[in-house]
XYZ file of C-alpha atoms in Angstrom:
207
model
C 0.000 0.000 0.000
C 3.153 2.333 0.041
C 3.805 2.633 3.304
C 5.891 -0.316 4.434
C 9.265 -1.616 2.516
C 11.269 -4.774 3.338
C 14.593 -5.737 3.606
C 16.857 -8.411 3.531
C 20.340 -8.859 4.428
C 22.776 -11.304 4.261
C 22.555 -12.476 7.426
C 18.960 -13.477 7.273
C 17.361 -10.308 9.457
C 14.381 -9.211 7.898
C 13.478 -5.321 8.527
C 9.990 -3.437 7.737
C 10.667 0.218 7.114
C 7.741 2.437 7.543
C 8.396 5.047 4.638
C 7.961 8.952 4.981
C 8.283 8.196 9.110
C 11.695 8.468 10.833
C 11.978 5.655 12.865
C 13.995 2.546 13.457
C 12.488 0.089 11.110
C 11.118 -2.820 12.808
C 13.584 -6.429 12.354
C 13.189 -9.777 12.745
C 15.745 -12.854 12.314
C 15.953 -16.457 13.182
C 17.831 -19.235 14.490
C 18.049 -20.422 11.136
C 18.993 -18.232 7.970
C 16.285 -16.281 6.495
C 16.187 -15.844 2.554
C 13.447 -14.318 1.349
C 10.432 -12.208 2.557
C 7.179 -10.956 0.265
C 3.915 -8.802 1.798
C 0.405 -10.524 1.199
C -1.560 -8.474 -1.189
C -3.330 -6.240 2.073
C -0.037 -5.783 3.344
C -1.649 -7.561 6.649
C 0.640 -10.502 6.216
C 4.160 -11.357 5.620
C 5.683 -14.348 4.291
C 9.719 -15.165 5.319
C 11.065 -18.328 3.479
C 14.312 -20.025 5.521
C 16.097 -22.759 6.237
C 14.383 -25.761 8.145
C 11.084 -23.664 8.523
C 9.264 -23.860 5.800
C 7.166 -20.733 5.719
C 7.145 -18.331 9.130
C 4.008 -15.610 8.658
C 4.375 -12.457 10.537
C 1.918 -9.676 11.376
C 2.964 -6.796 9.446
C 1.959 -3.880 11.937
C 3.486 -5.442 15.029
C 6.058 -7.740 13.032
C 5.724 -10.445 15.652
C 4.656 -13.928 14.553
C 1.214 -14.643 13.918
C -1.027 -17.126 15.497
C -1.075 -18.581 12.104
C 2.198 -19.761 11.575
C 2.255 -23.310 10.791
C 4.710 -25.762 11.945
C 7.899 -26.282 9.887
C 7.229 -27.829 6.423
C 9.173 -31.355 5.187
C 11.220 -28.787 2.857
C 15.181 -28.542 3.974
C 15.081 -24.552 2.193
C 12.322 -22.052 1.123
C 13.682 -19.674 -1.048
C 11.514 -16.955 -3.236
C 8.077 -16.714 -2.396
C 5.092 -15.388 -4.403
C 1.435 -14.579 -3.607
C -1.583 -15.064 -5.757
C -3.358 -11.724 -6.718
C -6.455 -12.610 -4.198
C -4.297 -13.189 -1.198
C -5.535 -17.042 -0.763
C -2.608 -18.946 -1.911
C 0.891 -19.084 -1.778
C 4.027 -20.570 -4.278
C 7.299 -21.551 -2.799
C 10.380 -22.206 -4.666
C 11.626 -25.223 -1.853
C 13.857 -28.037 -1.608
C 12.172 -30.952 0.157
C 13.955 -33.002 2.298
C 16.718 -35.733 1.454
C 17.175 -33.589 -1.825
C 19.294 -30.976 -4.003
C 16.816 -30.197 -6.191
C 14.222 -27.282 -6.447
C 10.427 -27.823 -6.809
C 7.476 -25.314 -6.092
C 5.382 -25.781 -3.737
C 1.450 -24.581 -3.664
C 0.321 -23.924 0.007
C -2.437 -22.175 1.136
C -2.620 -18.723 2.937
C -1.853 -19.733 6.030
C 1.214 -22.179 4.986
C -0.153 -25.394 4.975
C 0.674 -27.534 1.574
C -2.001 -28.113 -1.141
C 0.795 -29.791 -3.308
C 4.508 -30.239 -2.702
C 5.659 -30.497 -6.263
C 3.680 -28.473 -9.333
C 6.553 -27.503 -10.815
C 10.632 -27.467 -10.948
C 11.002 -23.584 -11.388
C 9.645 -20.243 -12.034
C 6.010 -19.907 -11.003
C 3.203 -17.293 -12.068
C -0.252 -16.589 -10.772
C -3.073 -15.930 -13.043
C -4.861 -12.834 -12.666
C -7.895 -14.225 -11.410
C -5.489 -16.551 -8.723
C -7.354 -19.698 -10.055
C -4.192 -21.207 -11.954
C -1.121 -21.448 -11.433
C 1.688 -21.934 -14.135
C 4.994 -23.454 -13.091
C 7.699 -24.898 -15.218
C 7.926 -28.703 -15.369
C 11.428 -28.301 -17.131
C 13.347 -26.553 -19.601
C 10.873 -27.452 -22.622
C 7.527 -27.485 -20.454
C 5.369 -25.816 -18.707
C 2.014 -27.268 -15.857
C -0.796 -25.463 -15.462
C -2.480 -26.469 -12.228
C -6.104 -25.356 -10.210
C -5.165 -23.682 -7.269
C -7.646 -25.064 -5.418
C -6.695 -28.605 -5.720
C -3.591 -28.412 -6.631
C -3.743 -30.821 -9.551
C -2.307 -30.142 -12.848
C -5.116 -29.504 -16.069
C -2.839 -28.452 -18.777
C 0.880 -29.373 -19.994
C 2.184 -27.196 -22.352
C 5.627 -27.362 -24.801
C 7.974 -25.213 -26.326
C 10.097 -27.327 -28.645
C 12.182 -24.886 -30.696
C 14.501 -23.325 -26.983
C 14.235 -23.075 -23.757
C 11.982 -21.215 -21.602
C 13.561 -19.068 -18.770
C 10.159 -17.015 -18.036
C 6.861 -16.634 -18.468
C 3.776 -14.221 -17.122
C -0.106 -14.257 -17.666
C -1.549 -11.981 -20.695
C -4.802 -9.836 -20.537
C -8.008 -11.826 -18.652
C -5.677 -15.115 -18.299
C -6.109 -16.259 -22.009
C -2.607 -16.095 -23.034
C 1.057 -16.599 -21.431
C 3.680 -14.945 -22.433
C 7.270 -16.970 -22.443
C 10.530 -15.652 -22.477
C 13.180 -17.898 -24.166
C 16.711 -18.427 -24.094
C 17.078 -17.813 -27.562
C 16.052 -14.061 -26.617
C 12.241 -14.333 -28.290
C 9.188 -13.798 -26.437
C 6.686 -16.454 -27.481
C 2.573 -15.694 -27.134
C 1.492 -19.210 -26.020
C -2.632 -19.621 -26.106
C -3.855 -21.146 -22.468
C -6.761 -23.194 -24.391
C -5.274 -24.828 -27.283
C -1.028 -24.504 -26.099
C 0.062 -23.237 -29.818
C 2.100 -20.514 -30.653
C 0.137 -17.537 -32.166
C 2.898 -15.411 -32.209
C 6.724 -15.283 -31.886
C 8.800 -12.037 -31.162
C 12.924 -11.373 -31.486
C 13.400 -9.785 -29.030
C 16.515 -9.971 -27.234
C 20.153 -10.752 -28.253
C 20.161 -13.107 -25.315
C 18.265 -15.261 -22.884
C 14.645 -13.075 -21.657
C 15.638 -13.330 -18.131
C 11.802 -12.095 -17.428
C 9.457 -11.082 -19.338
């Protein structure tokens, strides 16, 4: 809403600065190391990500933890965290347990898991928060229902690799970056191509 900003350091402290206001910011840390930290769409809520903790929720006016902090997820790391536009859901970039690999995650608002594994990368909301597109590897990408948590779609890009991706206008459309520096208009109903775009020298980092 403009008034709060977050930090991170390298340490894993977390600080909420209360912009325009000259005052100490607020901080919290951890026994384990923090790494990431992400409002909820009201601001009300914030999400930290960290070693052997799964996902800690804090109230974002007293930045104490809230009553609805969940007990530590089977995930050794959480790293970047994203919310869904409607505040209801949550993606977690993770490592579970026993592994070295990345997955997302799809929890709930409050933390608890709706499916450990949806995807093995980069994850986007639609606009409406009712999907959730995450990539299954370098060639394909899941669509899943947030609710459930079960994939609907499976979609391919054969010609490169994708290294982004975002929703287009009313959720009809996503938009993939590639490492062969095109964007590529992908159609959410029927998974073709309708358009391809050069538009980078290199790899679309995000588009």
């Amino acid at each position: 809403d403009g008034r709060w900003l977050l930090s991170l350091d390298n340490r894993g402290t977390v600080k909420r600065w209360h912009l325009g206001v000259r005052e100490p910011p607020a901080a919290f840390s951890d026994t384990n190391p923090l790494r990431s930290a992400t409002f909820s769409p009201d601001c009300s809520t914030i999400y930290i990500g960290g070693l052997n903790r799964g996902i800690i929720l804090l109230d974002a006016a007293s930045f104490e933890p809230s009553s609805r902090t969940q007990n530590p997820l089977p995930f050794a790391a959480v790293g970047g965290i994203i919310v869904s536009p409607d505040g209801q859901s949550i993606a977690a970039g993770a490592i579970p347990v026993g592994t070295q690999a990345w997955c997302v995650a799809l929890c709930d608002q409050n933390g608890a898991i709706r499916n450990p594994y949806v995807g093995a990368g980069y994850a986007a909301f639609s606009f409406d928060s009712q999907l959730l597109a995450t990539a299954a590897d370098e060639h394909t990408l899941t669509v899943c229902d947030v609710r459930t948590g079960k994939p609907i779609d499976t979609f391919t890009v054969s010609d490169t690799s994708i290294t982004s991706f975002f929703w287009g206008e009313e959720d009809r459309a996503l938009i993939v970056g590639c490492a062969d520096g095109t964007l590529q208009l992908l159609d959410a109903t029927s998974g073709e191509i309708t358009r391809r775009t050069e538009a980078h020298d290199g790899a679309v980092s995000r588009a």
